[in-house]
Tab-separated table of C-alpha atoms in Angstrom:
chain	number	residue	atom	x	y	z
A	369	MET	CA	230.603	47.745	67.810
A	370	SER	CA	233.142	46.323	70.229
A	371	GLY	CA	236.802	46.842	70.889
A	372	LYS	CA	239.485	46.428	73.474
A	373	THR	CA	241.542	48.952	75.299
A	374	THR	CA	243.820	48.994	78.275
A	375	GLY	CA	242.578	50.314	81.589
A	376	THR	CA	242.987	54.025	80.993
A	377	LYS	CA	239.368	55.112	81.049
A	378	ARG	CA	237.577	56.807	83.852
A	379	PHE	CA	237.451	54.769	87.057
A	380	ASP	CA	239.887	52.145	85.742
A	381	SER	CA	242.581	53.003	88.287
A	382	ALA	CA	240.012	52.724	91.047
A	383	ILE	CA	238.807	49.303	89.978
A	384	ALA	CA	242.148	47.613	89.629
A	385	SER	CA	242.536	44.077	90.876
A	386	ASP	CA	242.686	43.492	94.609
A	387	ALA	CA	245.863	41.483	94.144
A	388	GLU	CA	247.328	42.433	90.784
A	389	LEU	CA	250.940	41.876	91.816
A	390	ASP	CA	252.188	40.014	88.793
A	391	GLY	CA	251.535	42.918	86.467
A	392	GLU	CA	248.903	41.255	84.301
A	393	ALA	CA	247.066	43.708	82.108
A	394	ILE	CA	243.589	44.939	82.824
A	395	ILE	CA	241.516	44.318	79.721
A	396	ILE	CA	238.113	45.943	79.352
A	397	GLU	CA	235.801	44.901	76.553
A	398	ALA	CA	233.145	47.384	75.565
A	399	PRO	CA	229.671	45.796	75.800
A	400	THR	CA	227.357	45.455	72.840
A	401	GLU	CA	223.611	45.854	73.033
A	402	SER	CA	223.163	42.115	73.385
A	403	GLY	CA	226.684	41.143	74.389
A	404	PRO	CA	228.216	40.348	77.774
A	405	GLN	CA	228.994	42.867	80.452
A	406	PRO	CA	232.533	44.297	80.579
A	407	LEU	CA	235.095	41.960	82.060
A	408	MET	CA	238.307	42.787	83.865
A	409	ARG	CA	241.261	40.434	83.620
A	410	ARG	CA	243.074	40.331	86.912
A	411	SER	CA	245.558	38.171	88.674
A	412	SER	CA	246.225	37.169	92.216
A	413	SER	CA	249.298	38.102	94.221
A	414	LEU	CA	252.832	36.959	93.589
A	415	PHE	CA	252.180	33.835	95.645
A	416	SER	CA	248.811	32.906	94.148
A	417	LEU	CA	248.150	30.169	91.664
A	418	SER	CA	247.791	31.691	88.243
A	419	SER	CA	244.397	31.771	86.592
A	420	LYS	CA	243.169	33.017	83.248
A	421	GLU	CA	239.567	33.426	84.296
A	422	ASP	CA	238.051	36.865	83.995
A	423	LEU	CA	236.347	38.636	86.854
A	424	PRO	CA	233.486	41.053	86.340
A	425	LYS	CA	234.504	44.671	86.351
A	426	PRO	CA	232.823	46.652	89.156
A	427	GLU	CA	230.041	48.725	87.695
A	428	GLU	CA	230.117	52.505	87.751
A	429	VAL	CA	227.197	52.540	90.180
A	430	GLU	CA	229.317	50.569	92.638
A	431	TYR	CA	232.112	53.112	92.331
A	432	ASN	CA	229.693	55.968	92.941
A	433	ALA	CA	228.216	54.188	95.950
A	434	PHE	CA	231.700	53.733	97.388
A	435	ILE	CA	232.522	57.434	97.026
A	436	GLU	CA	229.157	58.937	97.929
A	437	ASP	CA	228.213	56.654	100.837
A	438	ASN	CA	228.142	58.954	103.883
A	439	ARG	CA	226.919	56.429	106.433
A	440	HIS	CA	228.931	55.661	109.539
A	441	PHE	CA	231.648	53.081	108.778
A	442	SER	CA	230.747	53.317	105.083
A	443	LEU	CA	234.285	52.324	104.125
A	444	ILE	CA	233.982	49.064	106.040
A	445	ARG	CA	230.550	48.423	104.556
A	446	ASN	CA	231.952	48.652	101.021
A	447	LEU	CA	234.949	46.371	101.460
A	448	HIS	CA	234.882	42.890	99.954
A	449	MET	CA	235.799	39.650	101.690
A	450	ALA	CA	239.140	39.584	99.839
A	451	ASP	CA	239.869	43.090	101.175
A	452	PHE	CA	239.437	41.900	104.750
A	453	ILE	CA	241.881	39.069	104.073
A	454	THR	CA	244.341	41.643	102.713
A	455	LEU	CA	243.897	43.584	105.950
A	456	LEU	CA	244.860	40.398	107.815
A	457	ASN	CA	248.102	40.519	105.858
A	458	GLY	CA	248.661	44.047	107.187
A	459	PHE	CA	247.720	42.929	110.703
A	460	SER	CA	250.272	40.112	110.518
A	461	GLY	CA	253.006	42.536	109.512
A	462	PHE	CA	252.120	44.942	112.310
A	463	TYR	CA	252.034	42.193	114.923
A	464	SER	CA	255.442	41.058	113.715
A	465	ILE	CA	256.713	44.576	114.458
A	466	ILE	CA	255.143	44.501	117.924
A	467	SER	CA	256.836	41.153	118.585
A	468	CYS	CA	260.175	42.725	117.649
A	469	LEU	CA	259.573	45.536	120.123
A	470	ARG	CA	258.761	43.020	122.841
A	471	TYR	CA	261.987	41.172	122.076
A	472	THR	CA	264.064	44.344	122.387
A	473	LEU	CA	262.373	45.081	125.724
A	474	THR	CA	262.631	41.597	127.241
A	475	GLY	CA	265.392	39.784	125.363
A	476	GLN	CA	263.185	36.667	125.227
A	477	SER	CA	263.914	34.894	121.943
A	478	HIS	CA	260.423	33.495	121.456
A	479	TYR	CA	259.227	37.005	120.604
A	480	VAL	CA	261.543	37.325	117.610
A	481	GLN	CA	260.538	33.810	116.540
A	482	ARG	CA	256.940	34.970	116.740
A	483	ALA	CA	257.865	37.927	114.530
A	484	HIS	CA	259.039	35.519	111.826
A	485	PHE	CA	255.882	33.468	112.197
A	486	PHE	CA	253.617	36.462	111.615
A	487	ILE	CA	255.479	37.427	108.451
A	488	CYS	CA	254.888	33.892	107.165
A	489	LEU	CA	251.235	34.284	108.141
A	490	GLY	CA	251.115	37.524	106.165
A	491	MET	CA	252.511	35.658	103.158
A	492	PHE	CA	249.642	33.178	103.470
A	493	PHE	CA	247.040	35.960	103.531
A	494	ASP	CA	248.778	37.624	100.565
A	495	PHE	CA	248.273	34.351	98.693
A	496	PHE	CA	244.752	33.749	99.952
A	497	ASP	CA	243.084	37.098	99.221
A	498	GLY	CA	243.333	36.677	95.470
A	499	ARG	CA	242.012	33.144	95.620
A	500	VAL	CA	238.970	34.242	97.604
A	501	ALA	CA	238.252	37.020	95.122
A	502	ARG	CA	238.300	34.504	92.299
A	503	LEU	CA	236.141	32.006	94.139
A	504	ARG	CA	233.576	34.736	94.739
A	505	ASN	CA	234.048	36.079	91.186
A	506	LYS	CA	234.163	39.583	92.620
A	507	SER	CA	236.702	42.328	91.952
A	508	SER	CA	237.528	45.136	94.338
A	509	LEU	CA	237.638	48.897	94.017
A	510	VAL	CA	240.514	49.442	96.431
A	511	GLY	CA	242.107	46.008	96.508
A	512	GLN	CA	245.340	46.822	94.679
A	513	GLU	CA	246.075	49.799	96.922
A	514	LEU	CA	245.308	47.774	100.054
A	515	ASP	CA	247.504	44.944	98.831
A	516	SER	CA	250.467	47.239	98.189
A	517	LEU	CA	250.179	48.897	101.589
A	518	ALA	CA	249.855	45.563	103.378
A	519	ASP	CA	252.886	44.224	101.518
A	520	LEU	CA	254.897	47.266	102.585
A	521	VAL	CA	254.145	46.506	106.231
A	522	SER	CA	254.577	42.721	106.065
A	523	PHE	CA	257.494	42.461	103.638
A	524	GLY	CA	259.194	45.818	104.185
A	525	VAL	CA	258.846	47.351	107.630
A	526	ALA	CA	258.426	44.081	109.563
A	527	PRO	CA	261.595	42.411	108.189
A	528	ALA	CA	263.548	45.610	108.818
A	529	SER	CA	262.261	45.587	112.400
A	530	ILE	CA	263.502	42.027	112.840
A	531	ALA	CA	266.912	43.023	111.488
A	532	PHE	CA	267.144	45.855	114.017
A	533	ALA	CA	265.961	43.625	116.839
A	534	ILE	CA	268.579	40.918	116.228
A	535	GLY	CA	271.520	43.299	116.129
A	536	PHE	CA	271.669	45.601	113.097
A	537	ARG	CA	271.455	48.620	115.354
A	538	THR	CA	274.269	51.019	114.532
A	539	THR	CA	273.426	54.324	112.880
A	540	THR	CA	274.746	53.141	109.520
A	541	ASP	CA	272.870	49.842	109.858
A	542	VAL	CA	269.644	51.746	110.444
A	543	LEU	CA	270.273	54.010	107.451
A	544	LEU	CA	270.816	50.952	105.255
A	545	LEU	CA	267.600	49.390	106.564
A	546	THR	CA	265.763	52.669	105.956
A	547	PHE	CA	267.003	52.716	102.373
A	548	TRP	CA	265.829	49.117	101.961
A	549	VAL	CA	262.304	49.902	103.176
A	550	LEU	CA	262.030	53.055	101.060
A	551	CYS	CA	263.105	51.128	97.979
A	552	GLY	CA	260.301	48.657	98.660
A	553	LEU	CA	257.860	51.524	99.059
A	554	THR	CA	259.008	53.123	95.807
A	555	ARG	CA	258.882	49.809	93.982
A	556	LEU	CA	255.262	49.231	95.023
A	557	ALA	CA	254.273	52.753	93.974
A	558	ARG	CA	255.958	52.309	90.601
A	559	PHE	CA	254.152	49.037	90.054
A	560	ASN	CA	250.756	50.648	90.630
A	561	VAL	CA	251.586	53.195	87.931
A	562	THR	CA	253.401	51.112	85.317
A	563	ALA	CA	252.014	47.569	85.608
A	564	ASN	CA	249.873	47.901	82.494
A	565	HIS	CA	252.788	49.206	80.394
A	566	ILE	CA	255.121	46.228	80.826
A	567	PRO	CA	255.236	44.091	77.642
A	568	LYS	CA	252.768	41.216	77.687
A	569	ASP	CA	252.781	37.760	76.134
A	570	LYS	CA	249.934	36.405	73.997
A	571	SER	CA	247.900	35.479	77.073
A	572	GLY	CA	248.104	39.041	78.449
A	573	LYS	CA	250.549	38.179	81.229
A	574	SER	CA	253.540	40.434	81.850
A	575	LYS	CA	256.763	38.955	80.526
A	576	TYR	CA	258.913	39.993	83.462
A	577	PHE	CA	259.168	41.743	86.811
A	578	GLU	CA	260.667	45.211	86.540
A	579	GLY	CA	263.128	45.020	89.418
A	580	LEU	CA	262.862	42.538	92.261
A	581	PRO	CA	259.325	42.315	93.711
A	582	ILE	CA	259.107	43.272	97.369
A	583	PRO	CA	258.167	39.746	98.543
A	584	SER	CA	261.738	38.806	97.590
A	585	ASN	CA	262.564	40.352	100.977
A	586	LEU	CA	261.435	37.026	102.396
A	587	PHE	CA	264.941	35.783	101.575
A	588	TRP	CA	266.178	37.983	104.418
A	589	VAL	CA	263.399	36.768	106.690
A	590	ALA	CA	264.562	33.201	106.123
A	591	PHE	CA	268.211	34.190	106.592
A	592	MET	CA	267.479	35.967	109.868
A	593	ALA	CA	265.371	33.020	111.059
A	594	VAL	CA	268.445	30.808	110.592
A	595	LEU	CA	270.545	33.285	112.570
A	596	VAL	CA	268.010	33.227	115.416
A	597	TYR	CA	267.883	29.429	115.342
A	598	ARG	CA	271.689	29.227	115.558
A	599	ASP	CA	271.837	31.982	118.170
A	600	ALA	CA	274.078	33.988	115.837
A	601	ILE	CA	272.525	37.341	116.701
A	602	LEU	CA	273.409	40.561	118.509
A	603	ASP	CA	277.176	40.397	119.182
A	604	LYS	CA	277.408	37.099	117.272
A	605	LEU	CA	276.187	38.331	113.886
A	606	PRO	CA	278.275	36.862	111.031
A	607	GLY	CA	280.907	39.175	109.583
A	608	GLY	CA	281.313	41.159	112.764
A	609	VAL	CA	281.487	44.947	112.776
A	610	VAL	CA	283.753	47.306	110.835
A	611	PHE	CA	284.889	50.833	111.750
A	612	VAL	CA	284.272	50.020	115.395
A	613	GLY	CA	284.006	53.122	117.575
A	614	SER	CA	283.561	55.522	114.657
A	615	SER	CA	280.468	57.235	113.343
A	616	PHE	CA	280.480	54.796	110.409
A	617	GLU	CA	280.394	51.614	112.459
A	618	PHE	CA	278.231	48.977	110.766
A	619	HIS	CA	277.830	45.276	110.045
A	620	PRO	CA	279.098	44.364	106.539
A	621	VAL	CA	276.178	41.939	106.138
A	622	ALA	CA	273.857	44.961	106.187
A	623	LEU	CA	275.209	45.973	102.779
A	624	GLY	CA	273.045	43.158	101.431
A	625	PHE	CA	269.953	45.180	102.336
A	626	PHE	CA	271.333	48.093	100.328
A	627	LEU	CA	272.074	45.941	97.289
A	628	GLN	CA	268.645	44.330	97.301
A	629	GLY	CA	267.004	47.729	97.623
A	630	CYS	CA	268.875	48.857	94.512
A	631	ALA	CA	267.665	45.728	92.698
A	632	GLU	CA	264.058	46.471	93.666
A	633	ILE	CA	264.041	49.970	92.174
A	634	SER	CA	266.099	49.019	89.113
A	635	LYS	CA	264.344	49.632	85.801
A	636	SER	CA	266.875	47.708	83.727
A	637	LEU	CA	266.733	44.534	85.865
A	638	HIS	CA	264.098	42.303	84.287
A	639	ILE	CA	263.224	39.108	86.146
A	640	PRO	CA	261.499	36.627	83.783
A	641	LYS	CA	258.202	35.345	85.074
A	642	PRO	CA	257.753	31.596	85.486
């Protein structure tokens, strides 16, 4: 006897896709005595080419080996190739932050340009990890969690660091940037919990994004790259400063970070998927 159910059984949360950022459902088909092994439908990241191919669900023995392996560096031993590519996404985001710090210390503009480059590199790795997993036909036990954390660094903290570096430095500016990053963090956490409950179309793909996805922060990365290119940074930021000399001094442009953060955590904002 066979049937289908959503991923709510034991171990299902641990074997989620390593790049399940478009909210596609995890479908597990119970095996028959002579039938195929269970399959897990998964999707690549927001930037990946869509695919309807199924990947094999990690077996329970693999989960147990991951948890019970007490060897030195056992975590590294149990990661998949796609997981290492996801870690490169996190590395790119961190190096972007370091480049921002170097810019604030030296004032040399090539460091902030390098910060933009590493965010773009992180976007590439965010695209590439899902493709590698599909090419190898191998799903990951911790991939979704790794992907969310890497995205937080590359598309949340790193862009906020660039914003601070190029001039959004008042106390109110920093509070607005903090709100923006925390909204991205909350949005990623909500996705990990609710992805399988968003209405699906006939193919099993989610019909919409619930709130703006965090990679939409790349709009600000592009905007700030233009500001750097035009040398419209620091004291030359567009819109100037309001409430100068008061405790509420801030750049009006920074309100855009606040508004986008609200859009990311919105439950009523549904962005149709292409």
